Amino acid sequence: MKNRVVGERVARIGIRDKVTGHARYAADLEIKNALVLKVFRSPVAHGRVKKVMTEKAAALEGVAGVFTAADIPGENLYGIINRDQTVLASEKVRFVGDPVALVAAETEEIAEAALKAIEAEITPLPALFDPADAMAPDAPAIHEKGNILFTRKVARGDIEKGFADSDLIIEETYETRMLEHAYLEPEAGVAYRDETGCVVLLVTTQNPHADHAQLVPILNVAPDRLRVIQTETGGGFGGKLDISVQPFLALAAYLLKRPVRMVYSREESFMASAKRHPLKIRMKTGASREGKLLAMESEITADTGAYGSYGIAVATRSAVHATGPYNVPNVSVISRAVYTNNNWCGAMRGFGVPQIAIAHESQMDKLAQRLGLDPITFRLKNAFENGSVTPTGQRLEASVGIRETLKKIRPYYQTFRKEIEANPSRRYDGVRHGVGVASMWYGIGNTGHPNPSSAQMEVDRDGVVTLYTGAADIGQGSDTVLVQIAAETLGLPYERIRLVRADTTLTTDAGATSASRQTYISGRAVQEAALEIKRILTEKAAGLLKVPANMVACEDGVFFPQFREFQKIPFEEVARAGLKKGEKIRGEGVFNPETTSLDPETGQGTPYSTYAYASQVSLVAVDEVTGQVTVKRTVSAHDVGKAVNPANVEGQIFSGVAMGIGMGLFEQFYPNKTKSFDTYLIPTAMDMPEITPIIIEVPEPTGPFGAKGVGEPALIPTAPAILNAVHDATGRWVHQIPADLETIRELISEQEGG
Amino acid sequence: MSIPHFRYIAPQTLEEAIGLLRMAKESGKRARVLAGGTDLMVQLRAHEITPDVVIDISGIKRLSRVDRMGNEIQIGPLVTHASLATLDLIREYAGVLSEAARTVGSPQIRNLGTLGGNIVNASPAADTIPALVILDARLALRGPEGERILPITDFFKGPYQTVIEKDELLTGVIIPLPSLNGRAVFLKLARRKAVAIARMNLACMLYYDRQKEIFEWVRLCVGSSTPKPVRMTQAEKVLVGNAYTDDVLQEAGRAAAEQMVALSGFRSSTAYKKPVVGDLVIRAVHLAVEKG
Ligand SMILES: Cc1cc2nc3c(=O)[nH]c(=O)nc-3n(C[C@H](O)[C@H](O)[C@H](O)COP(=O)(O)OP(=O)(O)OC[C@H]3O[C@@H](n4cnc5c(N)ncnc54)[C@H](O)[C@@H]3O)c2cc1C
């Protein structure tokens, strides 16, 4: 049967409200009598908290409460993977911006005045801003357990032999920068106690159930005394996986029994939220004369800043993906996440893979050049295929689309080459053009951990179909995709399905909207729930139609026996049949992709049950006078398994390219210096190239309708392709991002100088 | 963050506005003029300024006119960047100013931001200023004692510092119509293609006599590179009277770089800016000659 909803560009749920400005984000919620919350933050990067004097602030007219660590009813400790972060500092502060005290006041101005009236006695401790210093044996400990948060090793084959057998070895060190997510909507939320005393939070988030799980021990309440509801969310990119305003809202609403609201200014968002881990990557790659990769060794250091957040995931993911999507028989990687007193780093679109891809894709181009192969041919010689074994020893069984992606971009690569050759740069133009290729692979879902999703569906006597999902749509479109999957499975028009989402009281845990996992994992859970409903209804329809169940089909909301299509029964009639008042038909789905934990010494195991693949080619212009790099054209081919909604997939690709241009060319967050978009430059519409998205569908057998994911993959190849194109244009390799004006001008001058 | 409290007054006439400024000055109150507010609001939000009173001049109609008067055009300070970019009178007689205005911020900023605000704010990176310098613009300032007119280069004391008195308003920008058939170019170098502060900007106007094969006259001004806007006279001198050759261009570039360093000293940005300013001068001169 042909798909009717899956694979279609159906209009996104809620899109009209968004484009007309009617969508209500957390900061738009009007809540009567709400107190305004503000946080007093540490002015020092590392210090011991001696005393926090809040009396003067508390005495101000209009201040409802000032809280410190001592006021927290439960545990003053949280963290999504390892718990090391305090809601309000009790003993130590570890970065400039660490929360120390919380103010609740009648107005924003009073709250600001109260912040000024708080005095904190903090004895400064030596602060560390470079992971190398933090790893020194005599370095002061930022956390009790020491400064190395985590080490991940991946070892396969015989690395010594691999290099001994290699005809060509390339070794280089790459550095990436701390980056800000720059979501349009800063952190915000409101909270109140309902009639039963339950604390209700309406908040912008990527994971309401994890928020709930983290907040319950902080408040020390029964789980049903707290409810987290995700509001319309204006982007997250990983930055809204950690709790931000949540504990403050929950605490103040709980203790003061009054509604409260909290909205970060952009400056506070910059200061307080997680950042992308800057990575230092040493990578050594060996290949045979014939162009086969033989060995790859890498040492990765990730600065996780003051707290762990997703540091462990980043160290692991960068290690596991370090070869790129290529067969490399001998691998040795050691990857560390290290504490410093910089802003803490967490999840950001790709968890370390966009960083490591810069290294492996630069290495690939360097090798290709030395071997005299074009970058696509060289990649094709080494790319994974069915049956390939990854560095963690996982045999890839299906949905390995990397070769397809390379083949699809090849004609564009050739066209761009010809265009450049046909238009050599003229005198004083000062512009050189270049073409660059990059590929990537990306494991869908959490690394080596179970990460199930669940969903429920209900049909009532009127034929109203409701889908319940805990998945947070943060703008990427999971609402739409999940409803498409449910509609397709049931044979219903897309508009017929009501959605209840991301509310810890009404829905069950779907896991985080991260790791490009919601379409694949929650999508499959939804599909399972819908299949159960379908089975029940099909049986009922079979009874009504007096045919065997395997003869019954449902399309566009009408059941009919196959080969006797004139005999139709509307969906709602089938639903009603035999149902008593108040009864509903229920279906439930759970999906937990198969993974195994990774061996601590060798990293061997099955970190993910499936991978997405992509290849990209970019045409850039480099202004040799100013050093400015302009991306002119980008063609990005992604194997997504199945594009449930091609428009959504393309949207992700466009945004991934935009974000990658920022990462490659402009962005750098300087701790304690970068305050706002005034100096933190992200690309504008004017900086965007013409983008050609190419969707490739090599179905994943365990995915809903074959689907995998694309959210993070969309970003990953962009910066590496740009850097490789810059090399093509200038003959110079860029080993550090951003490739900004100064970097490029200097590289070009060095070349001219000698 | 909340912005500081102040009194807000929106006078409808020039006289009223100047009266308010005088009153504020006499009573020791800190007054600030608001035109488009695209600089002022940012400074208020950052609490960089905490005025007692904000005088919004955007309702004073006569300050948004553009007129041709004999051999000059007069541009009101409230004329927005969007208007500068599109008005025929400006495009025809002060095209380089149009080009500069077109590079300011984004459509939203260009719709609000004014020429007067750009000048009085006196940022070294202001995009219209190099264009005004090479157009030989003069500024009309009006205070309680009347009007004074001064060349634009005399207006600036340093970054964000001008000679305007507390009770004065900028009331007009006067641009003499170019007497010679010059060709002008504006280049803006920034970290991205929009909403970007100039890393350097450059206005150049020149006349190259193709018969005689010499530069008859050249005016060059580079923004974001010297403490206050000046003409790059040394580079101009190298060019005038000489032919359009590689050697001459290179020499002009070097002269511009040296003048920049002499005026602003060595800074962390000099390593980049010094070679680039020279090359940009060469590029601008080349483009201007090619235009003619
Ligand atoms: C996002 C953004 C992007 C920007 N991009 C650029 C850019 O690319 N290039 C650029 O040059 N600038 C840029 N700016 C700065 C700003 O937009 C311009 O300087 C603009 O021209 C200021 O005009 P305004 O009318 O908004 O000034 P206002 O903010 O109203 O005033 C600026 C200053 O001038 C004073 N003032 C204004 N008019 C008068 C007058 N007639 N008499 C006396 N004093 C007066 C005010 O008191 C104030 O001190 C940008 C600003 C923002 C926020």
PDB file of C-alpha atoms in Angstrom, chain A residues 6 67 93 98 138 171 198 200 274 290 301 335 370 388 433 446 452 508 582-583 668 672 674 701 724:
ATOM      1  CA  VAL A   6       4.231   9.492   5.847  1.00  0.00           C
ATOM      2  CA  PHE A  67      16.777  31.970  49.419  1.00  0.00           C
ATOM      3  CA  VAL A  93      31.422  28.442  43.325  1.00  0.00           C
ATOM      4  CA  ASP A  98      27.332  30.138  39.493  1.00  0.00           C
ATOM      5  CA  ASP A 138      49.350  19.460  41.389  1.00  0.00           C
ATOM      6  CA  GLU A 171      49.292  13.693  12.173  1.00  0.00           C
ATOM      7  CA  CYS A 198       0.925  20.316  43.483  1.00  0.00           C
ATOM      8  CA  VAL A 200       3.070  23.042  38.371  1.00  0.00           C
ATOM      9  CA  ALA A 274      25.665  25.292  28.906  1.00  0.00           C
ATOM     10  CA  GLU A 290      46.437   2.105  -2.606  1.00  0.00           C
ATOM     11  CA  THR A 301      40.484  16.636  25.409  1.00  0.00           C
ATOM     12  CA  SER A 335      39.066  10.924  25.095  1.00  0.00           C
ATOM     13  CA  ARG A 370      48.992  13.121  -0.811  1.00  0.00           C
ATOM     14  CA  SER A 388      31.396  -3.215   7.899  1.00  0.00           C
ATOM     15  CA  HIS A 433      37.348  29.875  -5.062  1.00  0.00           C
ATOM     16  CA  ASN A 446      22.014   7.782  23.652  1.00  0.00           C
ATOM     17  CA  PRO A 452      13.391   3.916  25.598  1.00  0.00           C
ATOM     18  CA  THR A 508       4.777   9.072  29.910  1.00  0.00           C
ATOM     19  CA  GLY A 582     -16.879   6.187  28.943  1.00  0.00           C
ATOM     20  CA  GLU A 583     -14.987   3.256  27.506  1.00  0.00           C
ATOM     21  CA  GLN A 668      33.681  31.795  19.571  1.00  0.00           C
ATOM     22  CA  ASN A 672      33.559  35.933  31.174  1.00  0.00           C
ATOM     23  CA  THR A 674      31.197  37.271  25.654  1.00  0.00           C
ATOM     24  CA  PRO A 701      14.409  -1.984   9.601  1.00  0.00           C
ATOM     25  CA  ASN A 724      38.408  21.680   3.077  1.00  0.00           C
TER      26      ASN A 724
END
